[in-house]
Amino acid sequence: MAGSSEEAPDCGRGVVIMDDWPGYDLNLFTYPQHYYGDLEYVLIPHGVIVDRIERLAKDIMKDIGYCDIMVLCVLKGGYKFCADLVEHLKSISRNSDRFVSMKVDFIRLKSYRNDQSMGKMQIIGGDDLSTLAGKNVLVVEDVVGTGRTMKVLLSRLEKYKPNMIKVASLLVKRTPRSDGFRPDSHMCDQ
């Protein structure tokens, strides 16, 4: 199965943001005026995010081996991260001697109703998931919290017998409720 449930070191393949990190002073950055008065600091500068996404794309291409990829974007939060990651993957493909075909599909996962876990997860959207058979699948998620939802998704996807499943996440929350799941690639632990 994709990802890992083993106890991994916090630094893994991502940037670690310590709990006591005060962030960057707002005077170091420009930001839209409608945020004035609402922000206290910048936790992760945009440039760091862009650089990490580019590095994630390189790691993913190395892990998957320049093979065709079926990207499965988990909406809604994963959209922008997925779009940026796919652009970097395409750029790597264009600049290599091997063209990598990428198809993107979108799903929503529903396991909560009014902030309460329903205990059962629904996969909403996505074309016929049976088309994942034999494919290299990259699941792109914005935030992995406890890891339980991702584990359920991965077990459901495994039923379609893809060649491989990898998980890329923008953020991994450090939470005492975590089941230890770690995505294959992620930008940072928060």
PDB file of C-alpha atoms in Angstrom:
ATOM      1  CA  MET A   1       0.000   0.000   0.000  1.00  0.00           C
ATOM      2  CA  ALA A   2       1.099   3.565  -0.625  1.00  0.00           C
ATOM      3  CA  GLY A   3       2.462   5.767   2.093  1.00  0.00           C
ATOM      4  CA  SER A   4       3.742   4.327   5.300  1.00  0.00           C
ATOM      5  CA  SER A   5       2.287   3.485   8.690  1.00  0.00           C
ATOM      6  CA  GLU A   6       5.677   2.910  10.226  1.00  0.00           C
ATOM      7  CA  GLU A   7       6.970   5.423  12.729  1.00  0.00           C
ATOM      8  CA  ALA A   8       8.922   7.816  10.510  1.00  0.00           C
ATOM      9  CA  PRO A   9      11.219  10.578  11.679  1.00  0.00           C
ATOM     10  CA  ASP A  10       9.510  13.961  11.610  1.00  0.00           C
ATOM     11  CA  CYS A  11      11.886  15.348   8.997  1.00  0.00           C
ATOM     12  CA  GLY A  12      11.200  12.472   6.553  1.00  0.00           C
ATOM     13  CA  ARG A  13      11.123  13.966   3.075  1.00  0.00           C
ATOM     14  CA  GLY A  14       9.598  17.258   4.144  1.00  0.00           C
ATOM     15  CA  VAL A  15      10.169  20.501   5.969  1.00  0.00           C
ATOM     16  CA  VAL A  16       9.325  20.447   9.676  1.00  0.00           C
ATOM     17  CA  ILE A  17       7.606  23.431  11.259  1.00  0.00           C
ATOM     18  CA  MET A  18       8.151  23.259  14.995  1.00  0.00           C
ATOM     19  CA  ASP A  19       5.227  23.948  17.307  1.00  0.00           C
ATOM     20  CA  ASP A  20       6.989  26.960  18.830  1.00  0.00           C
ATOM     21  CA  TRP A  21       7.975  28.480  15.442  1.00  0.00           C
ATOM     22  CA  PRO A  22       6.990  32.166  15.622  1.00  0.00           C
ATOM     23  CA  GLY A  23       6.750  32.569  11.836  1.00  0.00           C
ATOM     24  CA  TYR A  24       8.176  35.382   9.726  1.00  0.00           C
ATOM     25  CA  ASP A  25       7.461  39.045  10.418  1.00  0.00           C
ATOM     26  CA  LEU A  26       4.778  40.412   8.083  1.00  0.00           C
ATOM     27  CA  ASN A  27       7.001  43.381   7.196  1.00  0.00           C
ATOM     28  CA  LEU A  28       9.208  41.008   5.189  1.00  0.00           C
ATOM     29  CA  PHE A  29       6.431  40.303   2.672  1.00  0.00           C
ATOM     30  CA  THR A  30       3.816  41.880   0.492  1.00  0.00           C
ATOM     31  CA  TYR A  31       0.305  40.549   0.807  1.00  0.00           C
ATOM     32  CA  PRO A  32      -3.174  41.653  -0.248  1.00  0.00           C
ATOM     33  CA  GLN A  33      -4.604  44.609   1.623  1.00  0.00           C
ATOM     34  CA  HIS A  34      -7.792  42.746   2.538  1.00  0.00           C
ATOM     35  CA  TYR A  35      -5.645  40.586   4.859  1.00  0.00           C
ATOM     36  CA  TYR A  36      -4.351  43.611   6.784  1.00  0.00           C
ATOM     37  CA  GLY A  37      -5.285  43.259  10.433  1.00  0.00           C
ATOM     38  CA  ASP A  38      -6.100  39.549  10.057  1.00  0.00           C
ATOM     39  CA  LEU A  39      -2.573  38.120   9.819  1.00  0.00           C
ATOM     40  CA  GLU A  40      -0.006  38.049  12.588  1.00  0.00           C
ATOM     41  CA  TYR A  41       2.879  36.346  10.734  1.00  0.00           C
ATOM     42  CA  VAL A  42       3.789  34.286   7.673  1.00  0.00           C
ATOM     43  CA  LEU A  43       4.243  30.643   8.533  1.00  0.00           C
ATOM     44  CA  ILE A  44       5.416  29.351   5.140  1.00  0.00           C
ATOM     45  CA  PRO A  45       6.525  31.859   2.483  1.00  0.00           C
ATOM     46  CA  HIS A  46       5.188  31.327  -1.047  1.00  0.00           C
ATOM     47  CA  GLY A  47       8.692  30.807  -2.445  1.00  0.00           C
ATOM     48  CA  VAL A  48       9.324  27.932  -0.041  1.00  0.00           C
ATOM     49  CA  ILE A  49       6.064  26.315  -1.132  1.00  0.00           C
ATOM     50  CA  VAL A  50       6.949  26.676  -4.825  1.00  0.00           C
ATOM     51  CA  ASP A  51      10.453  25.257  -4.296  1.00  0.00           C
ATOM     52  CA  ARG A  52       9.145  22.304  -2.249  1.00  0.00           C
ATOM     53  CA  ILE A  53       6.483  21.470  -4.851  1.00  0.00           C
ATOM     54  CA  GLU A  54       9.171  21.452  -7.538  1.00  0.00           C
ATOM     55  CA  ARG A  55      11.279  19.114  -5.385  1.00  0.00           C
ATOM     56  CA  LEU A  56       8.263  16.875  -4.737  1.00  0.00           C
ATOM     57  CA  ALA A  57       7.738  16.602  -8.505  1.00  0.00           C
ATOM     58  CA  LYS A  58      11.351  15.497  -8.969  1.00  0.00           C
ATOM     59  CA  ASP A  59      11.019  12.936  -6.159  1.00  0.00           C
ATOM     60  CA  ILE A  60       7.766  11.615  -7.633  1.00  0.00           C
ATOM     61  CA  MET A  61       9.278  11.199 -11.103  1.00  0.00           C
ATOM     62  CA  LYS A  62      12.221   9.363  -9.564  1.00  0.00           C
ATOM     63  CA  ASP A  63       9.911   7.114  -7.487  1.00  0.00           C
ATOM     64  CA  ILE A  64       7.520   6.342 -10.352  1.00  0.00           C
ATOM     65  CA  GLY A  65      10.322   5.949 -12.856  1.00  0.00           C
ATOM     66  CA  TYR A  66       9.209   8.276 -15.664  1.00  0.00           C
ATOM     67  CA  CYS A  67       6.149   6.108 -16.331  1.00  0.00           C
ATOM     68  CA  ASP A  68       2.691   7.338 -17.285  1.00  0.00           C
ATOM     69  CA  ILE A  69       0.752   8.675 -14.292  1.00  0.00           C
ATOM     70  CA  MET A  70      -2.924   8.816 -13.373  1.00  0.00           C
ATOM     71  CA  VAL A  71      -3.264  11.734 -10.950  1.00  0.00           C
ATOM     72  CA  LEU A  72      -6.189  11.513  -8.560  1.00  0.00           C
ATOM     73  CA  CYS A  73      -6.760  14.929  -6.974  1.00  0.00           C
ATOM     74  CA  VAL A  74      -8.656  14.983  -3.681  1.00  0.00           C
ATOM     75  CA  LEU A  75     -10.942  18.019  -3.698  1.00  0.00           C
ATOM     76  CA  LYS A  76     -11.563  20.631  -2.577  1.00  0.00           C
ATOM     77  CA  GLY A  77      -8.395  21.598  -0.759  1.00  0.00           C
ATOM     78  CA  GLY A  78      -6.022  19.668  -2.992  1.00  0.00           C
ATOM     79  CA  TYR A  79      -6.891  21.519  -6.210  1.00  0.00           C
ATOM     80  CA  LYS A  80      -4.275  24.322  -6.228  1.00  0.00           C
ATOM     81  CA  PHE A  81      -1.522  22.081  -4.874  1.00  0.00           C
ATOM     82  CA  CYS A  82      -2.406  19.438  -7.468  1.00  0.00           C
ATOM     83  CA  ALA A  83      -2.416  21.952 -10.329  1.00  0.00           C
ATOM     84  CA  ASP A  84       1.009  23.291  -9.309  1.00  0.00           C
ATOM     85  CA  LEU A  85       2.421  19.792  -8.830  1.00  0.00           C
ATOM     86  CA  VAL A  86       1.123  18.604 -12.223  1.00  0.00           C
ATOM     87  CA  GLU A  87       2.681  21.656 -13.908  1.00  0.00           C
ATOM     88  CA  HIS A  88       6.068  20.773 -12.394  1.00  0.00           C
ATOM     89  CA  LEU A  89       5.655  17.109 -13.394  1.00  0.00           C
ATOM     90  CA  LYS A  90       4.841  18.185 -16.970  1.00  0.00           C
ATOM     91  CA  SER A  91       7.876  20.468 -17.025  1.00  0.00           C
ATOM     92  CA  ILE A  92      10.131  17.609 -15.932  1.00  0.00           C
ATOM     93  CA  SER A  93       8.577  15.373 -18.595  1.00  0.00           C
ATOM     94  CA  ARG A  94       9.068  17.993 -21.344  1.00  0.00           C
ATOM     95  CA  ASN A  95      12.715  18.405 -20.392  1.00  0.00           C
ATOM     96  CA  SER A  96      13.527  14.701 -20.279  1.00  0.00           C
ATOM     97  CA  ASP A  97      14.158  12.154 -22.988  1.00  0.00           C
ATOM     98  CA  ARG A  98      11.014  10.211 -21.996  1.00  0.00           C
ATOM     99  CA  PHE A  99       7.527  11.716 -22.399  1.00  0.00           C
ATOM    100  CA  VAL A 100       5.291  10.971 -19.419  1.00  0.00           C
ATOM    101  CA  SER A 101       1.571  10.951 -20.108  1.00  0.00           C
ATOM    102  CA  MET A 102      -0.573  12.324 -17.285  1.00  0.00           C
ATOM    103  CA  LYS A 103      -4.293  12.178 -16.827  1.00  0.00           C
ATOM    104  CA  VAL A 104      -5.979  13.978 -13.945  1.00  0.00           C
ATOM    105  CA  ASP A 105      -9.229  13.005 -12.296  1.00  0.00           C
ATOM    106  CA  PHE A 106     -10.958  14.530  -9.276  1.00  0.00           C
ATOM    107  CA  ILE A 107     -12.644  12.971  -6.278  1.00  0.00           C
ATOM    108  CA  ARG A 108     -14.128  14.200  -3.034  1.00  0.00           C
ATOM    109  CA  LEU A 109     -13.995  12.197   0.138  1.00  0.00           C
ATOM    110  CA  LYS A 110     -16.872  12.477   2.530  1.00  0.00           C
ATOM    111  CA  SER A 111     -16.360  11.033   5.983  1.00  0.00           C
ATOM    112  CA  TYR A 112     -17.718  13.899   8.073  1.00  0.00           C
ATOM    113  CA  ARG A 113     -21.095  15.532   8.466  1.00  0.00           C
ATOM    114  CA  ASN A 114     -21.218  18.754  10.489  1.00  0.00           C
ATOM    115  CA  ASP A 115     -17.698  18.090  11.872  1.00  0.00           C
ATOM    116  CA  GLN A 116     -18.744  14.644  13.135  1.00  0.00           C
ATOM    117  CA  SER A 117     -17.209  11.488  11.694  1.00  0.00           C
ATOM    118  CA  MET A 118     -19.798   9.299  10.001  1.00  0.00           C
ATOM    119  CA  GLY A 119     -17.598   6.229  10.376  1.00  0.00           C
ATOM    120  CA  LYS A 120     -17.998   5.383   6.694  1.00  0.00           C
ATOM    121  CA  MET A 121     -16.297   7.170   3.812  1.00  0.00           C
ATOM    122  CA  GLN A 122     -17.887   8.003   0.481  1.00  0.00           C
ATOM    123  CA  ILE A 123     -15.866   8.620  -2.683  1.00  0.00           C
ATOM    124  CA  ILE A 124     -17.727  11.224  -4.715  1.00  0.00           C
ATOM    125  CA  GLY A 125     -16.892  11.871  -8.360  1.00  0.00           C
ATOM    126  CA  GLY A 126     -14.072  10.422 -10.341  1.00  0.00           C
ATOM    127  CA  ASP A 127     -14.550   8.595 -13.584  1.00  0.00           C
ATOM    128  CA  ASP A 128     -14.945   4.866 -13.439  1.00  0.00           C
ATOM    129  CA  LEU A 129     -12.269   3.902 -10.891  1.00  0.00           C
ATOM    130  CA  SER A 130     -11.920   0.484 -12.531  1.00  0.00           C
ATOM    131  CA  THR A 131      -9.832   2.307 -15.163  1.00  0.00           C
ATOM    132  CA  LEU A 132      -7.076   2.510 -12.519  1.00  0.00           C
ATOM    133  CA  ALA A 133      -6.251  -1.172 -13.145  1.00  0.00           C
ATOM    134  CA  GLY A 134      -2.599  -1.526 -14.102  1.00  0.00           C
ATOM    135  CA  LYS A 135      -1.944   2.235 -13.832  1.00  0.00           C
ATOM    136  CA  ASN A 136       0.553   4.213 -11.770  1.00  0.00           C
ATOM    137  CA  VAL A 137      -1.695   6.292  -9.524  1.00  0.00           C
ATOM    138  CA  LEU A 138      -0.640   9.460  -7.725  1.00  0.00           C
ATOM    139  CA  VAL A 139      -3.119  10.575  -5.061  1.00  0.00           C
ATOM    140  CA  VAL A 140      -2.720  14.297  -4.341  1.00  0.00           C
ATOM    141  CA  GLU A 141      -4.126  15.598  -1.049  1.00  0.00           C
ATOM    142  CA  ASP A 142      -3.700  18.984   0.606  1.00  0.00           C
ATOM    143  CA  VAL A 143      -3.516  17.882   4.256  1.00  0.00           C
ATOM    144  CA  VAL A 144      -3.094  14.472   5.855  1.00  0.00           C
ATOM    145  CA  GLY A 145      -4.457  14.686   9.396  1.00  0.00           C
ATOM    146  CA  THR A 146      -4.879  11.460  11.330  1.00  0.00           C
ATOM    147  CA  GLY A 147      -4.296   9.365   8.198  1.00  0.00           C
ATOM    148  CA  ARG A 148      -7.449   7.307   8.694  1.00  0.00           C
ATOM    149  CA  THR A 149      -9.308   8.741   5.697  1.00  0.00           C
ATOM    150  CA  MET A 150      -6.283   8.224   3.451  1.00  0.00           C
ATOM    151  CA  LYS A 151      -5.889   4.613   4.611  1.00  0.00           C
ATOM    152  CA  VAL A 152      -9.543   3.915   3.774  1.00  0.00           C
ATOM    153  CA  LEU A 153      -9.148   5.558   0.354  1.00  0.00           C
ATOM    154  CA  LEU A 154      -6.013   3.562  -0.408  1.00  0.00           C
ATOM    155  CA  SER A 155      -7.641   0.265   0.568  1.00  0.00           C
ATOM    156  CA  ARG A 156     -10.558   1.098  -1.744  1.00  0.00           C
ATOM    157  CA  LEU A 157      -8.220   2.011  -4.610  1.00  0.00           C
ATOM    158  CA  GLU A 158      -6.200  -1.202  -4.122  1.00  0.00           C
ATOM    159  CA  LYS A 159      -9.338  -3.174  -5.066  1.00  0.00           C
ATOM    160  CA  TYR A 160      -8.969  -1.827  -8.621  1.00  0.00           C
ATOM    161  CA  LYS A 161      -5.483  -3.367  -8.864  1.00  0.00           C
ATOM    162  CA  PRO A 162      -3.393  -0.388  -9.964  1.00  0.00           C
ATOM    163  CA  ASN A 163       0.261  -1.042 -10.758  1.00  0.00           C
ATOM    164  CA  MET A 164       1.330   1.350  -7.995  1.00  0.00           C
ATOM    165  CA  ILE A 165      -0.169   4.003  -5.739  1.00  0.00           C
ATOM    166  CA  LYS A 166       1.812   6.944  -4.385  1.00  0.00           C
ATOM    167  CA  VAL A 167       0.502   9.715  -2.137  1.00  0.00           C
ATOM    168  CA  ALA A 168       1.664  13.334  -2.254  1.00  0.00           C
ATOM    169  CA  SER A 169       0.496  15.782   0.390  1.00  0.00           C
ATOM    170  CA  LEU A 170       1.169  19.457   0.885  1.00  0.00           C
ATOM    171  CA  LEU A 171       0.980  19.231   4.677  1.00  0.00           C
ATOM    172  CA  VAL A 172       1.049  16.505   7.311  1.00  0.00           C
ATOM    173  CA  LYS A 173      -0.484  17.457  10.635  1.00  0.00           C
ATOM    174  CA  ARG A 174       1.257  16.358  13.781  1.00  0.00           C
ATOM    175  CA  THR A 175      -1.579  15.161  15.927  1.00  0.00           C
ATOM    176  CA  PRO A 176      -1.799  12.775  18.872  1.00  0.00           C
ATOM    177  CA  ARG A 177      -4.699  11.068  17.060  1.00  0.00           C
ATOM    178  CA  SER A 178      -2.474  10.122  14.113  1.00  0.00           C
ATOM    179  CA  ASP A 179      -2.389   6.480  13.143  1.00  0.00           C
ATOM    180  CA  GLY A 180       1.172   6.947  11.870  1.00  0.00           C
ATOM    181  CA  PHE A 181       0.314   7.175   8.146  1.00  0.00           C
ATOM    182  CA  ARG A 182       2.900   9.149   6.169  1.00  0.00           C
ATOM    183  CA  PRO A 183       2.483  10.100   2.502  1.00  0.00           C
ATOM    184  CA  ASP A 184       5.238   9.118   0.091  1.00  0.00           C
ATOM    185  CA  SER A 185       5.976  12.802  -0.596  1.00  0.00           C
ATOM    186  CA  HIS A 186       4.966  15.885   1.342  1.00  0.00           C
ATOM    187  CA  MET A 187       5.969  19.499   1.676  1.00  0.00           C
ATOM    188  CA  CYS A 188       6.054  19.898   5.435  1.00  0.00           C
ATOM    189  CA  ASP A 189       4.889  18.723   8.835  1.00  0.00           C
ATOM    190  CA  GLN A 190       2.901  21.252  10.791  1.00  0.00           C
TER     191      GLN A 190
END
